[in-house]
Short mmCIF file of C-alpha atoms and ligand atoms in Angstrom, two decimals:
data_model
loop_
_atom_site.label_atom_id
_atom_site.label_comp_id
_atom_site.label_asym_id
_atom_site.label_seq_id
_atom_site.Cartn_x
_atom_site.Cartn_y
_atom_site.Cartn_z
CA UNK B 3 12.92 -20.18 -0.54
CA UNK B 4 12.16 -17.90 2.47
CA UNK B 5 9.67 -16.53 4.69
CA UNK B 6 11.02 -13.33 6.43
CA UNK B 7 9.18 -11.81 9.48
CA UNK B 8 8.95 -7.95 9.15
CA UNK B 9 8.50 -5.56 12.18
CA UNK B 10 8.31 -2.24 10.48
CA UNK B 11 4.71 -1.71 10.89
CA UNK B 12 4.57 -2.68 14.55
CA UNK B 13 2.60 -2.34 16.90
CA UNK B 14 -0.48 -2.16 14.59
CA UNK B 15 0.65 -4.80 12.11
CA UNK B 16 3.00 -7.05 14.15
CA UNK B 17 2.58 -10.15 11.93
CA UNK B 18 3.85 -9.30 8.47
CA UNK B 19 5.76 -11.70 6.31
CA UNK B 20 7.68 -11.41 3.04
CA UNK B 21 7.41 -14.60 1.14
CA UNK B 22 9.92 -15.53 -1.60
CA UNK B 23 9.86 -18.74 -3.95
CA UNK B 24 7.49 -20.93 -2.04
CA UNK B 25 5.96 -23.66 -3.95
CA UNK B 26 3.19 -23.81 -1.31
CA UNK B 27 2.42 -21.22 1.37
CA UNK B 28 -0.56 -21.63 3.76
CA UNK B 29 -2.43 -18.36 4.70
CA UNK B 30 -3.71 -19.38 8.15
CA UNK B 31 -5.18 -16.38 9.90
CA UNK B 32 -7.26 -13.72 8.07
CA UNK B 33 -4.79 -11.86 5.95
CA UNK B 34 -4.10 -9.48 3.05
CA UNK B 35 -1.72 -10.93 0.50
CA UNK B 36 -0.06 -8.68 -2.11
CA UNK B 37 1.46 -10.48 -5.04
CA UNK B 38 4.69 -8.64 -5.86
CA UNK B 39 5.95 -10.95 -8.69
CA UNK B 40 5.50 -8.05 -11.13
CA UNK B 41 8.90 -8.38 -12.81
CA UNK B 42 8.07 -12.07 -13.84
CA UNK B 43 4.41 -11.64 -14.25
CA UNK B 44 4.01 -14.55 -11.76
CA UNK B 45 0.41 -15.44 -11.04
CA UNK B 46 -0.31 -17.04 -7.47
CA UNK B 47 -2.81 -19.85 -7.49
CA UNK B 48 -5.28 -19.48 -4.65
CA UNK B 49 -7.33 -22.64 -4.52
CA UNK B 50 -7.78 -22.46 -8.28
CA UNK B 51 -8.27 -18.71 -8.53
CA UNK B 52 -5.53 -16.34 -9.74
CA UNK B 53 -4.08 -13.58 -7.72
CA UNK B 54 -2.39 -11.45 -10.26
CA UNK B 55 0.89 -9.39 -9.88
CA UNK B 56 0.34 -6.06 -8.09
CA UNK B 57 -3.12 -7.21 -6.98
CA UNK B 58 -4.12 -8.27 -3.35
CA UNK B 59 -6.76 -10.41 -1.75
CA UNK B 60 -8.17 -10.97 1.69
CA UNK B 61 -7.66 -14.71 2.48
CA UNK B 62 -7.98 -17.15 5.39
CA UNK B 63 -7.28 -20.85 5.56
CA UNK B 64 -6.18 -20.97 1.89
CA UNK B 65 -3.09 -22.74 0.33
CA UNK B 66 -1.31 -20.55 -2.20
CA UNK B 67 0.72 -22.26 -4.88
CA UNK B 68 3.61 -20.76 -6.90
CA UNK B 69 4.44 -17.74 -4.68
CA UNK B 70 7.43 -15.96 -6.21
CA UNK B 71 7.12 -12.75 -4.15
CA UNK B 72 4.28 -11.84 -1.74
CA UNK B 73 3.76 -9.53 1.25
CA UNK B 74 1.45 -10.94 3.70
CA UNK B 75 -0.30 -8.82 6.45
CA UNK B 76 -1.50 -11.55 8.84
CA UNK B 77 -4.22 -10.73 11.23
CA UNK B 78 -4.43 -7.24 9.42
CA UNK B 79 -7.70 -6.42 11.17
CA UNK B 80 -6.49 -7.12 14.78
CA UNK B 81 -6.61 -3.35 15.45
CA UNK B 82 -9.37 -1.22 13.81
CA UNK B 83 -8.22 2.19 12.63
CA UNK B 84 -11.79 3.38 12.05
CA UNK B 85 -12.01 3.25 15.84
CA UNK B 86 -10.98 6.79 16.86
CA UNK B 87 -8.94 5.72 19.92
CA UNK B 88 -6.92 3.40 17.71
CA UNK B 89 -6.56 6.19 15.18
CA UNK B 90 -5.26 8.72 17.86
CA UNK B 91 -2.79 5.90 18.95
CA UNK B 92 -1.41 5.47 15.43
CA UNK B 93 -1.11 9.34 15.08
CA UNK B 94 0.89 9.32 18.34
CA UNK B 95 3.11 6.28 17.23
CA UNK B 96 3.96 6.88 13.61
CA UNK B 97 5.68 10.08 12.46
CA UNK B 98 3.91 12.48 10.21
CA UNK B 99 4.70 13.09 6.54
CA UNK B 100 6.22 16.49 7.63
CA UNK B 101 8.13 14.86 10.49
CA UNK B 102 9.68 12.40 7.89
CA UNK B 103 10.34 14.96 5.16
CA UNK B 104 10.76 18.30 6.63
CA UNK B 105 8.88 19.56 3.66
CA UNK B 106 6.97 22.67 4.40
CA UNK B 107 4.34 21.64 1.73
CA UNK B 108 3.41 18.70 3.88
CA UNK B 109 2.98 20.44 7.17
CA UNK B 110 -0.49 19.75 8.76
CA UNK B 111 -1.39 17.01 6.32
CA UNK B 112 -2.91 14.40 8.50
CA UNK B 113 -0.88 11.54 7.17
CA UNK B 114 1.48 9.28 9.33
CA UNK B 115 3.66 6.47 8.14
CA UNK B 116 6.25 3.85 9.08
CA UNK B 117 9.72 3.80 7.83
CA UNK B 118 10.18 2.68 4.25
CA UNK B 119 11.64 -0.75 3.78
CA UNK B 120 13.19 -2.41 0.75
CA UNK B 121 11.85 -5.88 -0.03
CA UNK B 122 13.85 -6.52 -3.11
CA UNK B 123 16.34 -4.81 -5.23
CA UNK B 124 13.67 -2.73 -6.88
CA UNK B 125 10.69 -2.80 -4.56
CA UNK B 126 10.00 -0.77 -1.30
CA UNK B 127 6.86 -0.39 0.86
CA UNK B 128 5.67 1.66 3.63
CA UNK B 129 2.42 1.65 5.64
CA UNK B 130 0.53 4.88 5.65
CA UNK B 131 -2.22 6.03 7.81
CA UNK B 132 -4.62 8.89 6.82
CA UNK B 133 -7.26 10.78 8.87
CA UNK B 134 -10.92 10.74 7.44
CA UNK B 135 -11.51 12.68 4.29
CA UNK B 136 -8.07 13.90 3.93
CA UNK B 137 -6.45 14.55 0.43
CA UNK B 138 -2.67 13.82 0.24
CA UNK B 139 -2.05 16.55 -2.32
CA UNK B 140 -2.06 16.07 -6.11
CA UNK B 141 1.43 15.36 -7.57
CA UNK B 142 2.70 14.06 -10.95
CA UNK B 143 6.40 13.60 -10.01
CA UNK B 144 8.00 11.27 -7.39
CA UNK B 145 11.33 11.47 -5.64
CA UNK B 146 12.43 8.63 -7.86
CA UNK B 147 11.39 7.11 -11.24
CA UNK B 148 8.96 4.55 -9.91
CA UNK B 149 5.81 2.58 -10.56
CA UNK B 150 3.48 3.28 -7.72
CA UNK B 151 0.39 1.15 -6.50
CA UNK B 152 -1.66 1.65 -3.53
CA UNK B 153 -3.02 -1.34 -1.51
CA UNK B 154 -5.75 -0.75 1.08
CA UNK B 155 -5.48 -2.43 4.48
CA UNK B 156 -8.10 -0.73 6.55
CA UNK B 157 -10.93 1.69 6.20
CA UNK B 158 -11.77 3.25 2.84
CA UNK B 159 -10.00 5.47 0.42
CA UNK B 160 -9.63 6.32 -3.25
CA UNK B 161 -6.88 7.32 -5.70
CA UNK B 162 -7.94 10.13 -7.88
CA UNK B 163 -6.76 11.37 -11.27
CA UNK B 164 -6.73 15.05 -12.59
CA UNK B 165 -6.07 16.55 -15.99
CA UNK B 166 -3.97 19.30 -14.45
CA UNK B 167 -3.10 20.45 -10.90
CA UNK B 168 -6.49 21.57 -9.93
CA UNK B 169 -9.22 19.47 -7.89
CA UNK B 170 -11.82 20.84 -10.47
CA UNK B 171 -9.84 18.90 -13.28
CA UNK B 172 -10.77 15.60 -11.73
CA UNK B 173 -11.59 12.86 -14.29
CA UNK B 174 -11.23 9.48 -12.61
CA UNK B 175 -11.02 7.60 -9.25
CA UNK B 176 -10.44 4.10 -8.02
CA UNK B 177 -12.30 3.24 -4.83
CA UNK B 178 -10.20 1.18 -2.23
CA UNK B 179 -11.51 -0.95 0.51
CA UNK B 180 -9.42 -3.59 2.41
CA UNK B 181 -7.62 -6.00 0.03
CA UNK B 182 -8.08 -3.75 -3.11
CA UNK B 183 -5.24 -2.60 -5.15
CA UNK B 184 -5.99 -0.05 -7.97
CA UNK B 185 -5.17 -0.49 -11.63
CA UNK B 186 -2.00 0.98 -12.96
CA UNK B 187 -2.10 4.81 -13.30
CA UNK B 188 1.34 5.16 -15.09
CA UNK B 189 2.06 4.93 -18.80
CA UNK B 190 4.65 2.71 -20.48
CA UNK B 191 7.30 5.17 -19.97
CA UNK B 192 6.58 5.79 -16.33
CA UNK B 193 4.64 9.14 -16.81
CA UNK B 194 1.80 9.96 -14.51
CA UNK B 195 -1.24 12.14 -14.61
CA UNK B 196 -1.76 14.39 -11.63
CA UNK B 197 -2.89 12.13 -8.98
CA UNK B 198 -3.51 11.77 -5.18
CA UNK B 199 -4.54 9.47 -2.47
CA UNK B 200 -7.69 10.67 -0.76
CA UNK B 201 -9.03 8.84 2.46
CA UNK B 202 -12.77 8.38 3.01
CA UNK B 203 -12.83 7.06 6.49
CA UNK B 204 -9.67 6.73 8.73
CA UNK B 205 -7.64 4.62 6.47
CA UNK B 206 -4.38 2.56 6.30
CA UNK B 207 -2.80 1.63 3.01
CA UNK B 208 0.38 0.31 1.57
CA UNK B 209 2.13 2.43 -1.17
CA UNK B 210 4.25 -0.12 -3.25
CA UNK B 211 7.14 1.63 -5.03
CA UNK B 212 8.91 -0.15 -7.74
CA UNK B 213 11.98 1.40 -9.19
CA UNK B 214 12.20 1.34 -13.00
FE1 FE2 J 319 2.03 9.36 -6.31
#
C-alpha cells in the first residue's frame, strides 16, 4: 500500500501521485486517473462504474475502490496549455525531442517532454507537449519491445494508423481529448502498424510504455 508523490512533470503538473494497492483512494480535486493494472487486468471501481486497465477518466470527489496501480494527475487543468503564453513557457522549460535524443530526424519537431520515469518493473511514463497541428512522424518500431498507449491530459490530439510509411496510406485514427486513452494498436506479438501521434490544438499527453 503506497501513495507516492512524483515531481517529474513540474512545474505544469506539480501534483502527480502513483497509487499502489490501495483498497480505497479518494480523488479529491479534479484529476485524470490512469489505471495501470494491465498485468493483472485489475478493474478500478469508481462509484459503481468500471475504470478498465490502460483506460483513464476525469474524476472529482470520487472514492475509488480496488486500486492496484494508478497514476493520478491531480489538478491536471491548473495550467492551460492551449493558452499560447503557457505553451511558450512549456517549450522553454521542457527539452525538445531533439535535445533529448540528439537524433537528426527529430530536429525541428515541435515536441517537448519531461524525463522518462519508471513506475514499476515494466512500466514507464513521460509527459509530452506538442505544438498545434504537429505530426510526430510515422514509425513502426520503438527503441524497446513495448506496448504503447497514449493518454491525453490537455488539448486535443489523435493517434493515426497507416498501411505503410506514407501519410496517404492513412486508414484509421483515434481522437484524444483530456482523459481519453486510445484502444490498443499493437498485435498479440507486439507488432505495430505504422503510426504516429498528431496534435490538433496545443496538446499535452502521456505516452505509457510497458515492456514485454
Ligand atoms: Fe509509437
